[in-house]
Short mmCIF file of C-alpha atoms and ligand atoms in Angstrom, two decimals:
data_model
loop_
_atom_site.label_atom_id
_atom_site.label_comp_id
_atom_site.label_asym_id
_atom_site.label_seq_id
_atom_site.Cartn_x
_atom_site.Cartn_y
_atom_site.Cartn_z
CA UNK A 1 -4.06 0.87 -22.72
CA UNK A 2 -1.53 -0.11 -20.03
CA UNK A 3 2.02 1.61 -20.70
CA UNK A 4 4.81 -0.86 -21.74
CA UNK A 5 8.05 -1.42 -19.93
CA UNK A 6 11.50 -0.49 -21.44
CA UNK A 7 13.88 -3.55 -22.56
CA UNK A 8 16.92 -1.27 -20.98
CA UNK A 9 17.12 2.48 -19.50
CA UNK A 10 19.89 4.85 -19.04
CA UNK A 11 17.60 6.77 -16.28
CA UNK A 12 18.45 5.73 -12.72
CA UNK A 13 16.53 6.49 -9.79
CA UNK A 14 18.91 9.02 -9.30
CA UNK A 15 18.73 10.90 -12.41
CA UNK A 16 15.05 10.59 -12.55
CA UNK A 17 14.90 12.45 -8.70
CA UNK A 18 17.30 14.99 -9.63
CA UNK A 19 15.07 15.44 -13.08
CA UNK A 20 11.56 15.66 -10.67
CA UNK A 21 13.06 18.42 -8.56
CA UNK A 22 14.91 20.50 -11.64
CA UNK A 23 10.75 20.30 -12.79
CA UNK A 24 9.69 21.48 -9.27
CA UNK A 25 7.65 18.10 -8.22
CA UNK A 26 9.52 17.91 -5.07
CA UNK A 27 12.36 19.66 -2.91
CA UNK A 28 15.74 18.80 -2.59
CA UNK A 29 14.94 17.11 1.13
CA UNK A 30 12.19 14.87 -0.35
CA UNK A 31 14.66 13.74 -3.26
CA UNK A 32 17.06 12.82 -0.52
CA UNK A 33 14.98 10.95 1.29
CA UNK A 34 14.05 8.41 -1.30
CA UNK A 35 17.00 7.71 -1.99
CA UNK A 36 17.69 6.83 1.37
CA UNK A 37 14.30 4.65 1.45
CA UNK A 38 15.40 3.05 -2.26
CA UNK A 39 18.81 2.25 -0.39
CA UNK A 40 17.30 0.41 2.51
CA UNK A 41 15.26 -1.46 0.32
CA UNK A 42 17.97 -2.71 -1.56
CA UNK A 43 19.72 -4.16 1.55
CA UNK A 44 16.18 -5.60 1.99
CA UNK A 45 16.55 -7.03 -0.96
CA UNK A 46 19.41 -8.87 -0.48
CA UNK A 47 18.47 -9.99 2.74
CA UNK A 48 15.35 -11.70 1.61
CA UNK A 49 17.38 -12.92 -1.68
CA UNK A 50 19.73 -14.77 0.92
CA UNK A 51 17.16 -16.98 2.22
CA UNK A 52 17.66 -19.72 4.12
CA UNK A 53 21.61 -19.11 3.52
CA UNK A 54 21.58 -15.93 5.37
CA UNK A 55 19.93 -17.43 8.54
CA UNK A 56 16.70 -15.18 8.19
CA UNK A 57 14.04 -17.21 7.93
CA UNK A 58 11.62 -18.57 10.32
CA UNK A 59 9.73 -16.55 13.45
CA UNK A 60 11.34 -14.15 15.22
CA UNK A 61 11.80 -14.41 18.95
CA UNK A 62 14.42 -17.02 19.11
CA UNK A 63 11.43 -19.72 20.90
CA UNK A 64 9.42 -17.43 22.28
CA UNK A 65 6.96 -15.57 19.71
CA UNK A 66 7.17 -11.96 19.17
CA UNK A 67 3.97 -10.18 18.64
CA UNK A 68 3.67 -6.53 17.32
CA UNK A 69 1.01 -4.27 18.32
CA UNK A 70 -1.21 -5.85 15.38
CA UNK A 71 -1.20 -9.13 17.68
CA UNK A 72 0.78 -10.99 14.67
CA UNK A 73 3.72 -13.49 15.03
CA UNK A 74 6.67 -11.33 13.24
CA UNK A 75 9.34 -12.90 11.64
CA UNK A 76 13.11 -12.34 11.72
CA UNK A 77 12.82 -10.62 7.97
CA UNK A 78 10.20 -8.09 9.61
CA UNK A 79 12.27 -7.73 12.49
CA UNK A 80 15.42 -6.95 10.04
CA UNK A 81 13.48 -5.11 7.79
CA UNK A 82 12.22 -2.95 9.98
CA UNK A 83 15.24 -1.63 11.88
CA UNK A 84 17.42 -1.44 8.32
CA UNK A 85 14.85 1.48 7.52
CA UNK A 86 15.31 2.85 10.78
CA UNK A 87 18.52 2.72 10.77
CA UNK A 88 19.00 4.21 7.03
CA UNK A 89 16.25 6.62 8.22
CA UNK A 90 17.79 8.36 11.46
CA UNK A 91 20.21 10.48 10.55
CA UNK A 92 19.94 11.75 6.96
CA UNK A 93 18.18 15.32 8.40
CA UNK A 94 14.90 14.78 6.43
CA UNK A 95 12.72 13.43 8.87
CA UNK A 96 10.97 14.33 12.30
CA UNK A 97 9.64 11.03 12.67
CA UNK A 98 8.75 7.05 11.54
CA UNK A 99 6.08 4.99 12.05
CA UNK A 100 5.64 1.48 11.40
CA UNK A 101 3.56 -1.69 11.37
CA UNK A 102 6.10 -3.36 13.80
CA UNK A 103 6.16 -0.67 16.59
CA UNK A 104 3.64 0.77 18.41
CA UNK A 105 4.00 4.29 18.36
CA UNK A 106 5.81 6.81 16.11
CA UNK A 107 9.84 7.41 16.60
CA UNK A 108 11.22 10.52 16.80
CA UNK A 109 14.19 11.48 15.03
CA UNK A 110 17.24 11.17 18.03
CA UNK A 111 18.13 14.52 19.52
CA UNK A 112 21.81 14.20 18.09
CA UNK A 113 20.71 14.16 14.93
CA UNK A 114 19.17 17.19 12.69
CA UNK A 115 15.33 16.76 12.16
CA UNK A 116 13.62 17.90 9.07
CA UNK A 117 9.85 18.34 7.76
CA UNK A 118 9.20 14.96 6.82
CA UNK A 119 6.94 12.28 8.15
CA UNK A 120 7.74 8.71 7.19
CA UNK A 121 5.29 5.43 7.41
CA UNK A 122 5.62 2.17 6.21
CA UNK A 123 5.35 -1.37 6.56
CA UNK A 124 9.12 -3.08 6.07
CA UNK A 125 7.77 -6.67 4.76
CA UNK A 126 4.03 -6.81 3.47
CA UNK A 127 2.92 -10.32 3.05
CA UNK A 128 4.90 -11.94 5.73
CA UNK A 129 3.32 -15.37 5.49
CA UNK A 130 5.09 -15.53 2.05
CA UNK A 131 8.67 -15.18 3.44
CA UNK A 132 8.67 -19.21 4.64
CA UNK A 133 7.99 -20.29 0.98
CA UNK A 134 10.14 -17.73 -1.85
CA UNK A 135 6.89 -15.95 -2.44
CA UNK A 136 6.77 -12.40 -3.37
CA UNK A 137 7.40 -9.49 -0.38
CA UNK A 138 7.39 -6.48 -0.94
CA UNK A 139 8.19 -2.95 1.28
CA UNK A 140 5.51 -0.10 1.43
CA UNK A 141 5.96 3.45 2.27
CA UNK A 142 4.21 6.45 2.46
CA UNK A 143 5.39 10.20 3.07
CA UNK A 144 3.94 12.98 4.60
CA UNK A 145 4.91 16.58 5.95
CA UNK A 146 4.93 18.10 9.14
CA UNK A 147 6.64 21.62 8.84
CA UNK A 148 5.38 22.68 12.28
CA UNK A 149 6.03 18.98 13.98
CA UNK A 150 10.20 19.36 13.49
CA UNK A 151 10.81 19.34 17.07
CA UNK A 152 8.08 17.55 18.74
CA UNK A 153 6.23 14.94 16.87
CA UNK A 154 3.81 13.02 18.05
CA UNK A 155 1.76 10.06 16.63
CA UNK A 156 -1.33 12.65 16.10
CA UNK A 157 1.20 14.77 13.27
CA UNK A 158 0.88 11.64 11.20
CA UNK A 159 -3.23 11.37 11.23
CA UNK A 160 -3.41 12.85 7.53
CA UNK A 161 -5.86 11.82 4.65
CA UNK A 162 -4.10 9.95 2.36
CA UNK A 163 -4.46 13.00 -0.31
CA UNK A 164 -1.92 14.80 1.99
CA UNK A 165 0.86 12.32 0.67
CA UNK A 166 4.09 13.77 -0.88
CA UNK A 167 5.32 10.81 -2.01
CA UNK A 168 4.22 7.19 -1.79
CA UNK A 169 5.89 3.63 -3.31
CA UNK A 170 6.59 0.38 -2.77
CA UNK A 171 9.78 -2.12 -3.06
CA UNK A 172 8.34 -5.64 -4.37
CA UNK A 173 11.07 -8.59 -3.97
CA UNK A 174 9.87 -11.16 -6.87
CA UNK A 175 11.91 -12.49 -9.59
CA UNK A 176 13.00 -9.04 -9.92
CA UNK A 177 13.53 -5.99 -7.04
CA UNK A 178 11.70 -3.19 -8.49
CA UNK A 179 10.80 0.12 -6.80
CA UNK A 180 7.38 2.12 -8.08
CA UNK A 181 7.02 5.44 -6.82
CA UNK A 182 4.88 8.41 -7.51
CA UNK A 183 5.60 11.68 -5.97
CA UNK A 184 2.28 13.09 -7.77
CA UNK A 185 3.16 13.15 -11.23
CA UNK A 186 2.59 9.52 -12.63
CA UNK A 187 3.27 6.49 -10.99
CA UNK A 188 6.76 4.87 -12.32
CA UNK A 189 8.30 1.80 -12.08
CA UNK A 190 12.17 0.97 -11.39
CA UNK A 191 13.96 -2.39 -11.70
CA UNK A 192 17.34 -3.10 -9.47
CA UNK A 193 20.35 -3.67 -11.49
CA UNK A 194 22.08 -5.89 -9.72
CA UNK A 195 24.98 -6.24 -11.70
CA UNK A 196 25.50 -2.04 -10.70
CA UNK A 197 23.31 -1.87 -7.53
CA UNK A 198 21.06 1.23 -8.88
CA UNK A 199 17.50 1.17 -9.44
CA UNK A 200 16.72 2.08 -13.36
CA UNK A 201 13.71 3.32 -14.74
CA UNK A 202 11.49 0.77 -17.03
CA UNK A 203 8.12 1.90 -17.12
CA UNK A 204 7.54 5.61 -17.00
CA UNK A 205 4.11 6.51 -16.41
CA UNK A 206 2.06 2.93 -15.62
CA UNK A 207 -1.45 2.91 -16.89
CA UNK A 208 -4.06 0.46 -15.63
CA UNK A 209 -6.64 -0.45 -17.92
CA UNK A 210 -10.25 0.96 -16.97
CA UNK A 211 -11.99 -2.46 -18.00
CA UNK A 212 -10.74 -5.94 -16.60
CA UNK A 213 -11.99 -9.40 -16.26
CA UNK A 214 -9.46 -10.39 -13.11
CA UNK A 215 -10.02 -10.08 -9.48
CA UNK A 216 -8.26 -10.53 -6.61
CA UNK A 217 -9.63 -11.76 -3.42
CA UNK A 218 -8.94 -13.89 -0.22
CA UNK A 219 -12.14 -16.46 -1.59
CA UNK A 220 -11.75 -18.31 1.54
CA UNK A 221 -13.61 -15.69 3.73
CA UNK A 222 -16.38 -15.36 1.35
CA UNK A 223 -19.30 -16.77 3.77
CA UNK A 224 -17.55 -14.09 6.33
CA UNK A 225 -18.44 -10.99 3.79
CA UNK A 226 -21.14 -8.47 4.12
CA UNK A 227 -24.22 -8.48 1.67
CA UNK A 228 -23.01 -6.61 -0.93
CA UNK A 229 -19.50 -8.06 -1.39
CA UNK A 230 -21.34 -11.85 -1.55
CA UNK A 231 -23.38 -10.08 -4.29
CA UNK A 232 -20.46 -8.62 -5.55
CA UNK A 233 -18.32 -11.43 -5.86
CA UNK A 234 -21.47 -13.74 -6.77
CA UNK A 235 -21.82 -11.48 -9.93
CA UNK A 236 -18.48 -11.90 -11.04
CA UNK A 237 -18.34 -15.64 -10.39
CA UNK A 238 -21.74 -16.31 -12.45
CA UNK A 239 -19.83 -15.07 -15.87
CA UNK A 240 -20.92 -14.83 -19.01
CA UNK A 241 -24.11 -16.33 -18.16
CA UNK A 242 -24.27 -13.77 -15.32
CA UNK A 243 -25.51 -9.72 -14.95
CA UNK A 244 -21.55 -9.07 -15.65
CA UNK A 245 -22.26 -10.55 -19.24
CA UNK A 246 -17.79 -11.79 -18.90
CA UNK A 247 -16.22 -14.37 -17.22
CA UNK A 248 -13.41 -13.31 -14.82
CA UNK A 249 -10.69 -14.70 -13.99
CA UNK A 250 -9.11 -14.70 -10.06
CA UNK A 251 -5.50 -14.57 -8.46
CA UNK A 252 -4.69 -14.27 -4.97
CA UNK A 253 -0.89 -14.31 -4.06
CA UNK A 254 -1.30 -13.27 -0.32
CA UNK A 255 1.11 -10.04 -0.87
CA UNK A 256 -0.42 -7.09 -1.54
CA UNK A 257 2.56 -5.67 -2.80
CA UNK A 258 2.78 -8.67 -5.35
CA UNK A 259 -1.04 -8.36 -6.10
CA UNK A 260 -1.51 -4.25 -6.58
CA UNK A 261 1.88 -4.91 -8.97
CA UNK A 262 0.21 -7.44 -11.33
CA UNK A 263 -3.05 -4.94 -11.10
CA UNK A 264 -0.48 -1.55 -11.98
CA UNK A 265 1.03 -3.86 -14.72
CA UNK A 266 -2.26 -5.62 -16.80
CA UNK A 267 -5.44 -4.38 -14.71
CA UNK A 268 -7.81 -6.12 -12.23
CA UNK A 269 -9.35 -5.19 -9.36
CA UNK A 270 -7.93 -6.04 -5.33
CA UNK A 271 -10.36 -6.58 -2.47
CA UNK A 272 -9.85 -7.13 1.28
CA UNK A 273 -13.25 -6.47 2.26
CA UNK A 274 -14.67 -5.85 5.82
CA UNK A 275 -15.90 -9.62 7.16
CA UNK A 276 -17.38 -11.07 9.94
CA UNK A 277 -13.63 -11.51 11.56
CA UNK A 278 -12.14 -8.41 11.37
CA UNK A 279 -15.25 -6.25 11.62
CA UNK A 280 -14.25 -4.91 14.84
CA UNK A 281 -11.35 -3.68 13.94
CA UNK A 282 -12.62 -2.19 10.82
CA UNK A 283 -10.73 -3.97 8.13
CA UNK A 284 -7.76 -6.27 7.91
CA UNK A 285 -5.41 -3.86 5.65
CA UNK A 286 -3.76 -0.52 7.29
CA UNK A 287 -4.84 2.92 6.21
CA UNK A 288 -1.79 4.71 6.37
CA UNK A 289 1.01 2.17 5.62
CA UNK A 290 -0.57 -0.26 3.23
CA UNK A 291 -4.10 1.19 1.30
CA UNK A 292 -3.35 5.34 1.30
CA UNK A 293 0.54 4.49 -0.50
CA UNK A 294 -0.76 1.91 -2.63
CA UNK A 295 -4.42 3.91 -3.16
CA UNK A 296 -2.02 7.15 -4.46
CA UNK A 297 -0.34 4.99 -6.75
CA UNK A 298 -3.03 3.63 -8.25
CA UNK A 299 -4.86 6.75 -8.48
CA UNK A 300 -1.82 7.94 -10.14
CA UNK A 301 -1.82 5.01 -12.68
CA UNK A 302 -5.60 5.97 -13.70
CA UNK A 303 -6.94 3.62 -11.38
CA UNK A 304 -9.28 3.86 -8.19
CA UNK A 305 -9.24 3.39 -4.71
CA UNK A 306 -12.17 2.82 -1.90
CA UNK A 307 -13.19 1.49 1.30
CA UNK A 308 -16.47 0.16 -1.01
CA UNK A 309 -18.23 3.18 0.38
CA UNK A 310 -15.62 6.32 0.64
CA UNK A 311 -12.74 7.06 -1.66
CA UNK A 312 -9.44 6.00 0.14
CA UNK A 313 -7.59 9.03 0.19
CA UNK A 314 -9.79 11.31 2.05
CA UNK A 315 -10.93 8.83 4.51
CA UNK A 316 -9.55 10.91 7.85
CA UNK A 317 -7.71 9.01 9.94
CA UNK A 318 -7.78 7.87 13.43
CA UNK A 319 -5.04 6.20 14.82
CA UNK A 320 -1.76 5.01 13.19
CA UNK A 321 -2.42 1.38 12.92
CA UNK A 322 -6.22 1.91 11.80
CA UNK A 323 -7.73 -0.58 9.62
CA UNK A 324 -10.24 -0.10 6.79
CA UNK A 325 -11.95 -2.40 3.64
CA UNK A 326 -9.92 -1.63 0.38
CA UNK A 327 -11.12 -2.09 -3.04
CA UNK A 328 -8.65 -0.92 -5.68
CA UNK A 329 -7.56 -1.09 -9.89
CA UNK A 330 -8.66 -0.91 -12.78
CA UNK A 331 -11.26 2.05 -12.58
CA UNK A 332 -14.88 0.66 -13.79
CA UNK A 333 -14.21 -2.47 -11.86
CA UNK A 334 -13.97 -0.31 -8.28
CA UNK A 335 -17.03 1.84 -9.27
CA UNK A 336 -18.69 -1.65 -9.39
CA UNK A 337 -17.56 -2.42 -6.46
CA UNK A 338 -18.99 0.68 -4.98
CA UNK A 339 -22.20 0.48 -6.52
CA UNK A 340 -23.09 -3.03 -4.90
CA UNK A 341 -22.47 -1.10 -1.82
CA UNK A 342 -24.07 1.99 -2.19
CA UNK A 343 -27.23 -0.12 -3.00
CA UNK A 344 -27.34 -2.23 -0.18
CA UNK A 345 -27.05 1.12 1.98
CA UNK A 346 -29.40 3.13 0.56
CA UNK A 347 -32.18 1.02 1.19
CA UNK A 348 -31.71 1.24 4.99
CA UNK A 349 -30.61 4.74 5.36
CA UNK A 350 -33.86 5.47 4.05
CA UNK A 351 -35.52 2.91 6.70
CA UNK A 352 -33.59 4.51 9.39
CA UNK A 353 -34.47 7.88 7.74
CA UNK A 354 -38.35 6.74 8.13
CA UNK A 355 -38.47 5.21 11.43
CA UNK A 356 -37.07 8.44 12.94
CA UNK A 357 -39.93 10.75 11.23
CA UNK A 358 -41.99 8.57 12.89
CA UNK A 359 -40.66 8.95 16.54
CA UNK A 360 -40.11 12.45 16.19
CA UNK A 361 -44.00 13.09 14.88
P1 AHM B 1 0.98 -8.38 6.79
O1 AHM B 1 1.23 -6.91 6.73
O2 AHM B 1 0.91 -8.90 8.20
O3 AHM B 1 1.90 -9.18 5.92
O4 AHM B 1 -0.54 -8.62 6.25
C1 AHM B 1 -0.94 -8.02 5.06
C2 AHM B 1 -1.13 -9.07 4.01
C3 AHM B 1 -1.27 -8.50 2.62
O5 AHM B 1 -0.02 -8.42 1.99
C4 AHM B 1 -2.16 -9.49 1.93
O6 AHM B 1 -2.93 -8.91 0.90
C5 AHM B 1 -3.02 -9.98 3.06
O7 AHM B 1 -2.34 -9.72 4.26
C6 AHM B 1 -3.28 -11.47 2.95
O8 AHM B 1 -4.20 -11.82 3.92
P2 AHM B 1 -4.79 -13.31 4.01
O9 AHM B 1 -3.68 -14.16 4.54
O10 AHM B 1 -5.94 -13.16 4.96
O11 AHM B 1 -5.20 -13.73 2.64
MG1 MG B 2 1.45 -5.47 5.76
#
C-alpha cells in the first residue's frame, strides 16, 4: 500500500529537522544545511514560477551557446539555478565543497569562510528541455561526508557509493513546489506554502507499491537498446496476451524528478537504459547527482534501484560526472528488470568462461 498524503500539517520542514536530530538521525550541521538547500530551492521556485515574466527563459549565453562539461546547451534557469545554490551554499560553515552538473570540477568552500564536514552534489534544474514549455523541473541533491577533506577537498573526496549518503532529496517545481527528503529514516514528502513561504510536511513515510502495471521509458530509443531491455520492454508491451499475463500502462514526462515523483506517489517502474548512443559514455543519467539521490529515496520508500545488472548504491564511482543505466520503483518490477539482464549475461559469461578452458588446456 502506498502511504497517503495529509489534507493540512502543522509540521514544517523546520520542526520535522529539529525533531530528526532530537531522535539522533542527523547532527545539528546536517540539519542546517538542508535548510539552507530547502531555502535555495524555494528562490528556485519562484524563479521558474516567473516564467517568461521574469526574463528567464530561453538558452543561456546571450547568442552564443553555453555548453557545460556534459556537452549540453544550458539554459538561463540552469545557469540561475545553479549559482543560487552556490551562493546559499558558501558560507553557512557546513560544507568543504559542491559539485554540480553545470561545472566541471568540485568548488571548494572560499578561504574566508568556515568549512565544515560536508560534501554537497546536485544537479540545480533536472529536465531542462521542459523549462521552454511549463513542464515539470525539479532540483536534485545528494550529501555526503568528508571529515578528513575540511581543508583540502578535491573532486576524488566525493567518489563515494551511493550507500555512503547522509542525506539525499529532491525539489520538484509542478503544480505544486514540494521537497522529499530522506536522511535514512523514510523518505518524506513536503509541500511549499506559499501563502507562509515554509515547506510543510504531507506525506510522512512514502511507500511505493511492490507490484505495478506502469512504466516509464524514453520509447523513442527502443531500436537503440541492448537485448535484454528490447526483451524487456517487448514483454511488457505484449500484455495480457503476453509472458507478463497484465497490460501496462506507459508515461514519459522527460523530468526525472517529475517521473521518480509519480513512481514515489502510485508505483511504476523508471528506465534510462544503456543504448547504442550513449554506450560510450556508459549511460545517459549521472551517478552521483541524479540516480544515487533518487536510488536512496526510493530504496527508502520500499522500492529498488539498479544499473539492470548492479544495485545502484554500491556501484563505486569513478569520476564526478559518471554516467550509468538506471532502472528504479516499485520493487518486483526492477527485479524484472534485472532478471532479463542477468539472463542475457549468463549465457555468455559461460561462453567466455569455455573458450578460455580451452586456450589455457
Ligand atoms: P538534464 O539533466 O540535462 O536535464 O537531463 C536529464 C533528463 C532527465 O530529467 C530525464 O529523465 C531525461 O534527461 C530525459 O531524456 P530524453 O530527453 O532523452 O528523454
Ligand atoms: Mg539532470
Amino acid at each position: 500500500m502506498s502511504s497517503s498524503p495529509v489534507a493540512s500539517s502543522s509540521v514544517s520542514l523546520t520542526r520535522f529537522l529539529i525533531e530528526s536530530e532530537r531522535a539522533g538521525h542527523i547532527e545539528p550541521d546536517l540539519r542546517l544545511l538542508i535548510e539552507v538547500v530547502a531555502r535555495a530551492c524555494k528562490s528556485i521556485s519562484i524563479a521558474v514560477g516567473k516564467g517568461a515574466l521574469g526574463g528567464v527563459l530561453g538558452d543561456a549565453g546571450g547568442g552564443e551557446a553555453s555548453i557545460n562539461i556534459q556537452g549540453e546547451a544550458q539554459k538561463k534557469l540552469d545557469v540561475l539555478s545553479n549559482e543560487i545554490l552556490l551562493e546559499a551554499n558558501a558560507w553557512g560553515g557546513h560544507l568543504a565543497a559542491l559539485a554540480s552538473e553545470e561545472m566541471d570540477h568540485a568548488v571548494r568552500i572560499p578561504d574566508h569562510y568556515p568549512r565544515g564536514r560536508y560534501l554537497l552534489l546536485f544537479d540545480p534544474l533536472d529536465g531542462s528541455s521542459n523549462i521552454d514549455v511549463n513542464i515539470s523541473v525539479g532540483t536534485i541533491f545528494s550529501v555526503l561526508c568528508c571529515p578528513d577533506c575540511i581543508e583540502g577537498p578535491t573532486d576524488a573526496d566525493f567518489l563515494q557509493p551511493g550507500t555512503s549518503q547522509v542525506a539525499a532529496g529532491y525539489c520538484t517545481y509542478g503544480p505544486s513546489t514540494m521537497l522529499v527528503l530522506t536522511v535514512g529514516h523514510g523518505t518524506h514528502a513536503f509541500t511549499l506554502d506559499r501563502e507562509i513561504g515554509s515547506f510543510m510536511l504531507t506525506t510522512r513515510n512514502m511507500r511505493i507499491p511492490e507490484e505495478t502495471k506502469e512504466f516509464a521509458v524514453n520509447m523513442s530509443n527502443q531500436r537503440f537498446w541492448e537485448a535484454p531491455m528490447q526483451a524487456y520492454v517487448g514483454d511488457l508491451l505484449a500484455g495480457k496476451d503476453g509472458p507478463r499475463g497484465k497490460d501496462f500502462n506507459m508515461r514519459w514526462v522527460a523530468s526525472m524528478v517529475a517521473d521518480v515523483h509519480r513512481i514515489l506517489t502510485r508505483g511504476g517502474i523508471f528506465a534510462y537504459p544503456l543504448d547504442s548512443k550513449c554506450a560510450s559514455k556508459g549511460g545517459k543519467l549521472r551517478l552521483m547527482y541524479e540516480a544515487n539521490p533518487m536510488s536512496l529515496l526510493v530504496e527508502q520508500a520500499g522500492g529498488a534501484a539498479s544499473t539492470g545488472r548492479q544495485r545502484m548504491l554500491e556501484v563505486q564511482p569513478t569520476g564526478l560526472h559518471q554516467r550509468v543505466p538506471v532502472f528504479l520503483g516499485s520493487r518486483n518490477e526492477v527485479e524484472a528488470a534485472e532478471r532479463y539482464h542477468l539472463e542475457h549475461d549468463t549465457p555468455q559469461r559461460e561462453r567466455a568462461y569455455e573458450g578460455s578452458a580451452v586456450n589455457v588446456a
